[in-house]
């Protein structure tokens, strides 16, 4: 792609991001502004911001590429991603907002009154966040090499620099404005090209074979049952364990607003998944030559110019590229602001100055890792993060909200067991490479056994803990579950 239009589109996006971030800086004055936007973000605006950070490179580029590669098999990912928010709505959105915490470690310490449990939670939050940032930086490298003859590191470094600057400058208040803007950029950047592509294909006499779009060998009916169940379990429960998702509910005015925010998020991301999946289905019909690992993730970038000739195709491609960078920036910003809050609170007393330095540090670490690693498929990389989050944090968060007998020792044991088992399984899978058989499936998709084992460990250790739950547990749980507008009797 030799046109300068993609670079102009990216430049305009970065300029708009900087201006919006600067506006957020001007109204960010208090510590609460930096950590939770002073808990004043209304549902629609907050839902736009959540969608802006949740719809990552793995969704914007990777989902259409995975549909191209795998057909119907790929649809388990958007189903799991969207349904995960339904579990957030039902089980944790309102209670987490009522907890009054700033971060997940804050919540764990408030619930269990344990500094050790807080520290273990903080370490896991950092690991999950950094693992999630790396695919965003890999995606930026992929896009920049597709549109310009520059080294891959230019894209990764550029996104990291913008993210650290915006987060350090204005904190959560600034990032909220940026992410809400970027969600609508992403949706527009895919929806308009998809409409044009469908119009172009509608004017052609195409003899569509349903098996070409939904090949029987790749459909849900023949997909390995264990792998499907384990993947869905990871995606459903993994959303509950993502730090940048949960911290957003602390920005809502109250628990009712948090629940309404989640409802709007489900609608927004479902619409986006439909658009992204349609791009992949179109590619299965008109661009089967792109169905190669490492190449399929570029389908959304190259397909518009292939089907729409001339300036129109170049403009559509430039729009998609701008949307891709919005995906990298939006998700990375949410992750860095949540990680900076944890590091600042745990190590430096939670000041504005420490938040800013923490934001820079929390960007440099995943950037260094991204520069020395080889990118894998974007969707599968993000899916790995969901598996780890579901195994390491989700049982403790759910039991902390709903089970009064949870103790600090039980929570620590469950988090250590879940994270260790999941890490070992994924590392062994990476070392062995692709393969067939039940053993390989158990290692490649471990959520179906790591999550139950982590949960069982948490429950058993808590029940055997002679100290039992904290004396103020009932009062804290009442605070989580009694709506703000109900009278306190």
Short mmCIF file of C-alpha atoms in Angstrom, two decimals:
data_model
loop_
_atom_site.label_atom_id
_atom_site.label_comp_id
_atom_site.label_asym_id
_atom_site.label_seq_id
_atom_site.Cartn_x
_atom_site.Cartn_y
_atom_site.Cartn_z
CA UNK A 1 0.00 0.00 0.00
CA UNK A 2 1.88 3.04 -1.28
CA UNK A 3 -0.72 5.77 -0.77
CA UNK A 4 -0.08 8.34 1.95
CA UNK A 5 -3.75 8.22 3.00
CA UNK A 6 -3.26 5.55 5.71
CA UNK A 7 -0.51 7.55 7.37
CA UNK A 8 -2.65 10.69 7.19
CA UNK A 9 -5.56 8.79 8.78
CA UNK A 10 -3.34 7.53 11.59
CA UNK A 11 -1.91 11.02 12.08
CA UNK A 12 -5.40 12.52 12.37
CA UNK A 13 -6.42 9.84 14.87
CA UNK A 14 -3.35 10.50 17.01
CA UNK A 15 -3.99 14.24 16.85
CA UNK A 16 -7.62 13.80 17.91
CA UNK A 17 -6.54 11.46 20.71
CA UNK A 18 -4.01 14.00 21.95
CA UNK A 19 -6.52 16.85 21.88
CA UNK A 20 -9.17 14.85 23.73
CA UNK A 21 -6.58 13.72 26.24
CA UNK A 22 -5.51 17.33 26.76
CA UNK A 23 -9.13 18.29 27.41
CA UNK A 24 -9.30 15.54 30.03
CA UNK A 25 -6.10 16.86 31.59
CA UNK A 26 -7.64 20.31 32.00
CA UNK A 27 -10.51 18.97 34.10
CA UNK A 28 -8.52 16.33 36.03
CA UNK A 29 -7.75 18.06 39.31
CA UNK A 30 -8.14 15.60 42.17
CA UNK A 31 -6.74 12.19 43.05
CA UNK A 32 -10.21 10.72 42.53
CA UNK A 33 -10.24 12.16 38.99
CA UNK A 34 -7.07 10.25 38.18
CA UNK A 35 -8.11 6.92 39.68
CA UNK A 36 -11.90 6.65 39.08
CA UNK A 37 -12.95 9.88 37.28
CA UNK A 38 -14.52 11.01 40.58
CA UNK A 39 -17.19 8.29 40.12
CA UNK A 40 -19.28 10.54 37.87
CA UNK A 41 -19.32 8.71 34.49
CA UNK A 42 -22.88 8.12 33.28
CA UNK A 43 -23.98 4.78 31.74
CA UNK A 44 -23.92 5.54 27.98
CA UNK A 45 -20.63 7.42 28.17
CA UNK A 46 -19.11 4.78 30.43
CA UNK A 47 -20.37 1.97 28.19
CA UNK A 48 -18.71 3.63 25.19
CA UNK A 49 -15.45 3.85 27.13
CA UNK A 50 -15.68 0.22 28.28
CA UNK A 51 -16.40 -0.93 24.73
CA UNK A 52 -13.52 1.20 23.52
CA UNK A 53 -11.07 -0.63 25.76
CA UNK A 54 -12.65 -4.09 25.54
CA UNK A 55 -12.66 -4.27 21.72
CA UNK A 56 -8.96 -4.82 21.27
CA UNK A 57 -6.67 -5.67 18.37
CA UNK A 58 -7.78 -9.26 18.78
CA UNK A 59 -11.33 -8.25 17.93
CA UNK A 60 -10.75 -5.50 15.38
CA UNK A 61 -8.27 -7.43 13.23
CA UNK A 62 -8.08 -10.90 14.71
CA UNK A 63 -11.76 -11.86 14.68
CA UNK A 64 -12.25 -11.31 10.94
CA UNK A 65 -8.97 -13.14 10.34
CA UNK A 66 -10.05 -16.08 12.49
CA UNK A 67 -13.41 -16.28 10.69
CA UNK A 68 -11.49 -16.38 7.42
CA UNK A 69 -9.28 -19.20 8.71
CA UNK A 70 -11.79 -21.27 10.67
CA UNK A 71 -15.30 -20.40 9.55
CA UNK A 72 -18.05 -21.08 12.06
CA UNK A 73 -15.57 -22.28 14.67
CA UNK A 74 -14.47 -18.67 15.18
CA UNK A 75 -17.91 -17.55 16.33
CA UNK A 76 -17.34 -19.07 19.76
CA UNK A 77 -15.05 -16.14 20.53
CA UNK A 78 -17.60 -13.29 20.08
CA UNK A 79 -20.27 -15.41 21.78
CA UNK A 80 -18.00 -15.88 24.79
CA UNK A 81 -16.80 -12.26 24.86
CA UNK A 82 -20.35 -10.86 24.82
CA UNK A 83 -21.79 -13.45 27.22
CA UNK A 84 -18.95 -12.74 29.65
CA UNK A 85 -20.41 -9.29 30.20
CA UNK A 86 -23.76 -10.87 31.00
CA UNK A 87 -22.08 -12.67 33.92
CA UNK A 88 -20.46 -9.38 34.96
CA UNK A 89 -23.92 -7.80 34.93
CA UNK A 90 -25.52 -10.56 36.97
CA UNK A 91 -22.84 -11.17 39.57
CA UNK A 92 -20.29 -8.41 40.09
CA UNK A 93 -21.07 -5.03 38.47
CA UNK A 94 -23.27 -3.58 41.20
CA UNK A 95 -21.46 -5.11 44.21
CA UNK A 96 -18.03 -3.98 43.03
CA UNK A 97 -19.23 -0.41 42.61
CA UNK A 98 -20.79 -0.45 46.08
CA UNK A 99 -17.55 -1.72 47.60
CA UNK A 100 -16.07 1.78 47.27
CA UNK A 101 -12.71 0.37 46.12
CA UNK A 102 -10.40 1.96 43.56
CA UNK A 103 -8.85 -1.26 42.19
CA UNK A 104 -9.25 -5.05 42.42
CA UNK A 105 -6.49 -5.32 45.07
CA UNK A 106 -8.36 -2.62 47.03
CA UNK A 107 -11.49 -4.77 46.91
CA UNK A 108 -9.65 -7.93 47.98
CA UNK A 109 -8.03 -6.18 50.93
CA UNK A 110 -11.31 -4.56 51.99
CA UNK A 111 -13.12 -7.89 51.77
CA UNK A 112 -10.47 -10.03 53.50
CA UNK A 113 -8.54 -7.50 55.58
CA UNK A 114 -5.27 -9.08 54.39
CA UNK A 115 -2.19 -7.32 53.05
CA UNK A 116 -0.80 -10.65 51.79
CA UNK A 117 -3.95 -11.33 49.74
CA UNK A 118 -3.71 -7.82 48.33
CA UNK A 119 -0.11 -8.32 47.24
CA UNK A 120 -0.84 -11.62 45.50
CA UNK A 121 -3.78 -10.00 43.73
CA UNK A 122 -1.64 -7.04 42.66
CA UNK A 123 0.99 -9.33 41.12
CA UNK A 124 -1.66 -11.24 39.16
CA UNK A 125 -3.30 -8.02 37.98
CA UNK A 126 0.05 -6.81 36.63
CA UNK A 127 0.72 -10.11 34.86
CA UNK A 128 -2.75 -10.18 33.27
CA UNK A 129 -2.51 -6.54 32.21
CA UNK A 130 0.93 -6.88 30.67
CA UNK A 131 -0.05 -10.07 28.83
CA UNK A 132 -3.02 -8.19 27.37
CA UNK A 133 -1.01 -5.13 26.31
CA UNK A 134 1.53 -7.18 24.33
CA UNK A 135 -0.95 -8.30 21.58
CA UNK A 136 -2.00 -4.66 21.15
CA UNK A 137 1.60 -3.67 20.49
CA UNK A 138 2.09 -6.64 18.18
CA UNK A 139 -1.01 -5.56 16.27
CA UNK A 140 0.34 -2.03 15.88
CA UNK A 141 3.57 -3.47 14.47
CA UNK A 142 1.56 -5.60 12.03
CA UNK A 143 -0.49 -2.67 10.78
CA UNK A 144 2.39 -0.24 10.38
CA UNK A 145 4.37 -2.72 8.26
CA UNK A 146 1.29 -3.32 6.11
CA UNK A 147 0.79 0.34 5.26
CA UNK A 148 4.33 1.73 5.20
CA UNK A 149 7.90 0.51 4.53
CA UNK A 150 9.06 1.00 8.12
CA UNK A 151 10.37 -1.39 10.79
CA UNK A 152 7.70 -3.12 12.95
CA UNK A 153 8.94 -1.50 16.15
CA UNK A 154 7.73 1.90 14.91
CA UNK A 155 4.09 0.89 15.42
CA UNK A 156 4.67 -0.63 18.85
CA UNK A 157 6.74 2.28 20.14
CA UNK A 158 4.33 4.85 18.70
CA UNK A 159 1.28 3.32 20.42
CA UNK A 160 3.18 2.91 23.69
CA UNK A 161 4.32 6.54 23.64
CA UNK A 162 0.82 7.93 23.00
CA UNK A 163 -0.78 5.68 25.61
CA UNK A 164 1.72 6.52 28.35
CA UNK A 165 1.40 10.23 27.58
CA UNK A 166 -2.41 10.28 27.67
CA UNK A 167 -2.70 8.15 30.82
CA UNK A 168 0.06 9.96 32.70
CA UNK A 169 -1.33 13.36 31.78
CA UNK A 170 -5.00 12.97 32.67
CA UNK A 171 -5.56 9.61 34.36
CA UNK A 172 -8.96 7.93 34.30
CA UNK A 173 -10.85 11.12 33.54
CA UNK A 174 -8.81 11.73 30.39
CA UNK A 175 -8.78 8.08 29.33
CA UNK A 176 -12.58 7.87 29.63
CA UNK A 177 -13.03 10.59 27.01
CA UNK A 178 -10.39 9.03 24.75
CA UNK A 179 -11.82 5.51 24.91
CA UNK A 180 -15.41 6.59 24.30
CA UNK A 181 -14.27 8.47 21.19
CA UNK A 182 -12.21 5.51 20.01
CA UNK A 183 -15.10 3.06 20.28
CA UNK A 184 -17.14 5.05 17.79
CA UNK A 185 -14.09 5.39 15.54
CA UNK A 186 -13.64 1.61 15.58
CA UNK A 187 -17.29 0.85 14.87
CA UNK A 188 -17.41 3.39 12.04
CA UNK A 189 -14.08 2.20 10.62
CA UNK A 190 -15.43 -1.32 10.11
CA UNK A 191 -19.14 -0.69 9.52
CA UNK A 192 -18.70 1.69 6.55
CA UNK A 193 -16.28 -0.60 4.64
CA UNK A 194 -18.49 -3.64 5.31
CA UNK A 195 -21.52 -1.82 3.88
CA UNK A 196 -19.53 -0.85 0.77
CA UNK A 197 -18.25 -4.42 0.35
CA UNK A 198 -21.75 -5.86 0.60
CA UNK A 199 -23.02 -3.34 -1.96
CA UNK A 200 -20.19 -4.27 -4.35
CA UNK A 201 -20.81 -7.99 -3.92
CA UNK A 202 -24.55 -7.47 -4.32
CA UNK A 203 -23.94 -6.24 -7.85
CA UNK A 204 -22.00 -9.35 -8.82
CA UNK A 205 -23.33 -12.71 -9.90
CA UNK A 206 -21.76 -14.90 -7.23
CA UNK A 207 -22.67 -18.54 -6.90
CA UNK A 208 -22.22 -18.88 -3.17
CA UNK A 209 -21.65 -22.33 -1.78
CA UNK A 210 -22.77 -22.45 1.87
CA UNK A 211 -20.00 -24.93 2.60
CA UNK A 212 -17.48 -22.30 1.53
CA UNK A 213 -18.70 -19.86 4.17
CA UNK A 214 -19.47 -22.44 6.85
CA UNK A 215 -17.32 -25.50 6.05
CA UNK A 216 -18.67 -28.60 7.81
CA UNK A 217 -15.24 -29.64 9.06
CA UNK A 218 -14.81 -26.31 10.88
CA UNK A 219 -18.30 -25.86 12.27
CA UNK A 220 -19.39 -26.05 15.90
CA UNK A 221 -20.91 -29.51 15.49
CA UNK A 222 -17.59 -31.13 14.69
CA UNK A 223 -15.44 -28.90 16.86
CA UNK A 224 -13.89 -30.82 19.74
CA UNK A 225 -16.44 -30.82 22.56
CA UNK A 226 -13.96 -30.43 25.38
CA UNK A 227 -12.12 -27.59 23.62
CA UNK A 228 -15.38 -25.76 22.97
CA UNK A 229 -16.61 -26.06 26.55
CA UNK A 230 -13.25 -25.08 28.01
CA UNK A 231 -12.87 -22.10 25.67
CA UNK A 232 -16.35 -20.80 26.49
CA UNK A 233 -15.73 -21.23 30.22
CA UNK A 234 -12.51 -19.22 29.90
CA UNK A 235 -14.19 -16.43 27.92
CA UNK A 236 -17.22 -16.26 30.21
CA UNK A 237 -15.33 -16.19 33.50
CA UNK A 238 -12.23 -14.47 32.14
CA UNK A 239 -14.12 -11.22 31.69
CA UNK A 240 -14.74 -11.15 35.45
CA UNK A 241 -10.99 -11.37 36.06
CA UNK A 242 -9.85 -8.60 33.70
CA UNK A 243 -8.59 -5.64 35.77
CA UNK A 244 -9.23 -2.98 33.12
CA UNK A 245 -12.85 -4.14 32.79
CA UNK A 246 -13.68 -4.21 36.49
CA UNK A 247 -12.01 -0.90 37.33
CA UNK A 248 -14.50 0.79 35.00
CA UNK A 249 -17.40 0.02 37.33
CA UNK A 250 -15.71 2.02 40.06
CA UNK A 251 -16.23 5.11 37.88
CA UNK A 252 -20.05 4.78 37.93
CA UNK A 253 -22.02 7.04 40.30
CA UNK A 254 -23.71 4.05 41.97
CA UNK A 255 -24.50 0.34 41.61
CA UNK A 256 -27.62 0.97 39.51
CA UNK A 257 -25.57 2.98 37.00
CA UNK A 258 -22.97 0.21 36.91
CA UNK A 259 -25.62 -2.36 35.98
CA UNK A 260 -27.14 -0.14 33.28
CA UNK A 261 -23.65 0.49 31.94
CA UNK A 262 -23.15 -3.26 31.52
CA UNK A 263 -26.46 -3.63 29.62
CA UNK A 264 -25.44 -0.93 27.14
CA UNK A 265 -21.97 -2.50 26.77
CA UNK A 266 -23.51 -5.84 25.76
CA UNK A 267 -25.50 -4.12 23.02
CA UNK A 268 -22.53 -2.10 21.74
CA UNK A 269 -20.02 -4.93 21.58
CA UNK A 270 -22.57 -7.31 20.03
CA UNK A 271 -23.12 -4.88 17.16
CA UNK A 272 -19.37 -4.59 16.68
CA UNK A 273 -18.89 -8.37 16.66
CA UNK A 274 -21.53 -8.72 13.96
CA UNK A 275 -19.72 -6.20 11.77
CA UNK A 276 -16.29 -7.74 12.31
CA UNK A 277 -17.57 -11.26 11.68
CA UNK A 278 -19.24 -10.13 8.46
CA UNK A 279 -15.88 -8.86 7.21
CA UNK A 280 -14.43 -12.33 7.78
CA UNK A 281 -17.33 -14.04 6.01
CA UNK A 282 -16.92 -11.77 2.99
CA UNK A 283 -13.22 -12.66 2.94
CA UNK A 284 -14.02 -16.40 2.87
CA UNK A 285 -15.89 -15.81 -0.39
CA UNK A 286 -13.65 -13.34 -2.22
CA UNK A 287 -10.19 -13.64 -0.64
CA UNK A 288 -9.44 -17.28 0.24
CA UNK A 289 -5.78 -16.67 -0.72
CA UNK A 290 -5.38 -14.67 2.53
CA UNK A 291 -6.32 -17.66 4.68
CA UNK A 292 -2.84 -18.24 6.05
CA UNK A 293 -1.65 -17.88 9.66
CA UNK A 294 -0.02 -14.48 10.12
CA UNK A 295 -1.63 -13.12 6.96
CA UNK A 296 -5.31 -13.58 7.86
CA UNK A 297 -5.11 -10.86 10.53
CA UNK A 298 -4.54 -8.31 7.74
CA UNK A 299 -7.76 -9.14 5.86
CA UNK A 300 -9.69 -6.14 7.18
CA UNK A 301 -6.82 -3.89 6.05
CA UNK A 302 -6.45 -5.14 2.49
CA UNK A 303 -9.94 -6.31 1.50
CA UNK A 304 -11.53 -2.86 0.88
CA UNK A 305 -8.84 -1.82 -1.61
CA UNK A 306 -9.11 -5.19 -3.35
CA UNK A 307 -12.88 -4.99 -3.92
CA UNK A 308 -13.36 -1.22 -4.33
CA UNK A 309 -10.99 0.11 -7.00
CA UNK A 310 -9.37 3.53 -7.09
CA UNK A 311 -9.58 6.31 -4.55
CA UNK A 312 -12.68 4.88 -2.86
CA UNK A 313 -10.87 1.70 -1.89
CA UNK A 314 -7.87 3.63 -0.60
CA UNK A 315 -10.11 5.83 1.54
CA UNK A 316 -11.88 2.80 2.99
CA UNK A 317 -8.54 1.13 3.75
CA UNK A 318 -7.29 4.29 5.43
CA UNK A 319 -10.45 4.36 7.56
CA UNK A 320 -9.91 0.74 8.64
CA UNK A 321 -6.28 1.45 9.51
CA UNK A 322 -7.30 4.42 11.66
CA UNK A 323 -9.82 2.16 13.40
CA UNK A 324 -7.13 -0.45 14.02
CA UNK A 325 -4.93 2.11 15.75
CA UNK A 326 -7.93 3.24 17.76
CA UNK A 327 -8.26 -0.38 18.92
CA UNK A 328 -4.63 -0.51 20.01
CA UNK A 329 -4.83 2.84 21.78
CA UNK A 330 -8.19 2.24 23.47
CA UNK A 331 -7.40 -1.15 24.96
CA UNK A 332 -3.82 -0.26 25.91
CA UNK A 333 -4.99 2.94 27.61
CA UNK A 334 -7.52 1.06 29.73
CA UNK A 335 -4.98 -1.53 30.72
CA UNK A 336 -2.27 0.98 31.59
CA UNK A 337 -4.60 3.18 33.66
CA UNK A 338 -5.77 0.17 35.69
CA UNK A 339 -2.21 -1.10 36.19
CA UNK A 340 -0.91 2.36 37.09
CA UNK A 341 -3.61 2.62 39.74
CA UNK A 342 -2.51 -0.70 41.28
CA UNK A 343 1.21 0.15 41.26
CA UNK A 344 0.62 3.65 42.58
CA UNK A 345 -1.69 2.51 45.37
CA UNK A 346 0.45 -0.44 46.46
CA UNK A 347 3.95 1.01 46.22
CA UNK A 348 3.75 4.80 46.37
CA UNK A 349 0.78 5.79 48.48
CA UNK A 350 -1.63 6.61 45.65
CA UNK A 351 -0.53 10.15 44.80
CA UNK A 352 -1.08 11.82 41.42
CA UNK A 353 2.66 12.07 40.83
CA UNK A 354 3.20 8.38 41.56
CA UNK A 355 0.28 7.51 39.27
CA UNK A 356 1.98 9.30 36.40
CA UNK A 357 5.33 7.58 36.91
CA UNK A 358 3.56 4.25 37.31
CA UNK A 359 1.77 4.77 33.98
CA UNK A 360 5.10 5.18 32.20
CA UNK A 361 6.59 2.12 33.91
CA UNK A 362 3.53 -0.02 33.16
CA UNK A 363 3.91 0.82 29.46
CA UNK A 364 7.64 0.19 29.19
CA UNK A 365 7.51 -3.37 30.54
CA UNK A 366 5.08 -4.85 27.94
CA UNK A 367 6.73 -2.76 25.21
CA UNK A 368 10.08 -4.41 25.95
CA UNK A 369 8.44 -7.83 25.86
CA UNK A 370 6.62 -7.07 22.59
CA UNK A 371 9.85 -5.97 20.91
CA UNK A 372 11.64 -9.24 21.65
CA UNK A 373 8.80 -11.69 20.96
CA UNK A 374 7.21 -13.00 17.77
CA UNK A 375 3.49 -12.18 17.43
CA UNK A 376 1.03 -15.06 17.33
CA UNK A 377 -2.59 -14.90 16.13
CA UNK A 378 -4.21 -11.86 17.74
CA UNK A 379 -7.41 -13.57 18.82
CA UNK A 380 -5.63 -16.59 20.30
CA UNK A 381 -3.15 -14.34 22.14
CA UNK A 382 -6.01 -12.46 23.78
CA UNK A 383 -7.79 -15.75 24.46
CA UNK A 384 -4.77 -16.90 26.47
CA UNK A 385 -5.17 -13.87 28.73
CA UNK A 386 -8.81 -14.76 29.36
CA UNK A 387 -7.82 -18.30 30.36
CA UNK A 388 -5.24 -17.02 32.83
CA UNK A 389 -7.57 -14.37 34.29
CA UNK A 390 -10.39 -16.89 34.69
CA UNK A 391 -8.09 -19.33 36.50
CA UNK A 392 -6.22 -16.84 38.67
CA UNK A 393 -8.67 -14.14 39.75
CA UNK A 394 -12.27 -14.95 38.85
CA UNK A 395 -12.90 -17.54 41.63
CA UNK A 396 -11.65 -15.17 44.33
CA UNK A 397 -13.68 -12.24 43.00
CA UNK A 398 -16.91 -14.24 42.69
CA UNK A 399 -16.52 -15.94 46.07
CA UNK A 400 -15.51 -12.63 47.63
CA UNK A 401 -18.80 -11.12 46.48
CA UNK A 402 -21.12 -14.05 47.18
CA UNK A 403 -19.62 -16.40 49.83
CA UNK A 404 -19.26 -15.13 53.38
CA UNK A 405 -16.89 -17.92 54.53
CA UNK A 406 -14.08 -16.94 52.17
CA UNK A 407 -10.83 -16.30 54.08
CA UNK A 408 -7.55 -14.69 53.13
CA UNK A 409 -5.69 -18.00 53.25
CA UNK A 410 -8.27 -19.60 50.99
CA UNK A 411 -8.13 -16.74 48.49
CA UNK A 412 -4.32 -16.78 48.37
CA UNK A 413 -4.22 -20.56 47.92
CA UNK A 414 -6.81 -20.46 45.14
CA UNK A 415 -5.06 -17.66 43.27
CA UNK A 416 -1.67 -19.38 43.50
CA UNK A 417 -2.99 -22.78 42.42
CA UNK A 418 -5.10 -21.40 39.56
CA UNK A 419 -2.38 -19.17 38.14
CA UNK A 420 0.38 -21.80 38.53
CA UNK A 421 -1.58 -24.61 36.89
CA UNK A 422 -2.70 -22.40 34.03
CA UNK A 423 0.81 -21.04 33.45
CA UNK A 424 2.35 -24.51 33.39
CA UNK A 425 -0.28 -25.81 30.96
CA UNK A 426 0.18 -22.90 28.56
CA UNK A 427 3.98 -23.03 28.73
CA UNK A 428 4.02 -26.77 28.02
CA UNK A 429 1.64 -26.24 25.10
CA UNK A 430 3.92 -23.57 23.70
CA UNK A 431 6.97 -25.81 24.06
CA UNK A 432 5.32 -28.86 22.45
CA UNK A 433 3.67 -26.98 19.60
CA UNK A 434 0.41 -27.93 17.88
CA UNK A 435 -0.81 -31.49 18.17
CA UNK A 436 -3.83 -33.76 18.49
CA UNK A 437 -5.25 -35.89 21.24
CA UNK A 438 -6.97 -35.39 24.57
CA UNK A 439 -3.76 -34.56 26.45
CA UNK A 440 -2.94 -31.73 24.05
CA UNK A 441 -6.50 -30.40 24.31
CA UNK A 442 -6.31 -30.44 28.11
CA UNK A 443 -3.10 -28.40 28.00
CA UNK A 444 -4.08 -26.04 25.18
CA UNK A 445 -7.46 -25.18 26.75
CA UNK A 446 -6.98 -25.75 30.49
CA UNK A 447 -9.83 -23.59 31.82
CA UNK A 448 -12.21 -26.55 32.25
CA UNK A 449 -9.94 -28.06 34.92
CA UNK A 450 -7.87 -25.13 36.24
CA UNK A 451 -10.92 -23.05 37.23
CA UNK A 452 -12.63 -25.88 39.20
CA UNK A 453 -9.34 -26.79 40.90
CA UNK A 454 -8.67 -23.15 41.84
CA UNK A 455 -12.23 -22.80 43.15
CA UNK A 456 -12.08 -26.06 45.10
CA UNK A 457 -8.74 -25.06 46.63
CA UNK A 458 -10.18 -21.72 47.70
CA UNK A 459 -13.23 -23.33 49.30
CA UNK A 460 -11.40 -26.17 51.05
CA UNK A 461 -8.65 -23.99 52.49
CA UNK A 462 -11.21 -21.40 53.63
CA UNK A 463 -13.33 -24.04 55.37
CA UNK A 464 -10.28 -25.49 57.11
CA UNK A 465 -8.98 -22.08 58.17
CA UNK A 466 -9.48 -21.99 61.95
CA UNK A 467 -9.49 -18.20 61.99
CA UNK A 468 -12.59 -18.14 59.82
CA UNK A 469 -13.91 -15.06 58.02
CA UNK A 470 -13.28 -11.58 59.32
CA UNK A 471 -15.71 -10.33 62.02
CA UNK A 472 -16.92 -7.50 59.81
CA UNK A 473 -17.65 -9.78 56.84
CA UNK A 474 -21.44 -9.63 57.20
CA UNK A 475 -21.43 -5.84 57.34
CA UNK A 476 -19.20 -5.62 54.25
CA UNK A 477 -21.36 -8.08 52.28
CA UNK A 478 -24.45 -6.13 53.25
CA UNK A 479 -22.80 -3.05 51.78
CA UNK A 480 -22.16 -4.95 48.53
CA UNK A 481 -25.67 -6.32 48.08
CA UNK A 482 -28.07 -3.74 49.48
CA UNK A 483 -28.95 -1.22 46.73
CA UNK A 484 -28.05 2.38 47.49
CA UNK A 485 -31.65 3.51 47.33
CA UNK A 486 -32.92 0.90 49.79
CA UNK A 487 -33.40 2.09 53.37
CA UNK A 488 -30.74 0.92 55.82
CA UNK A 489 -32.66 -0.79 58.62
#
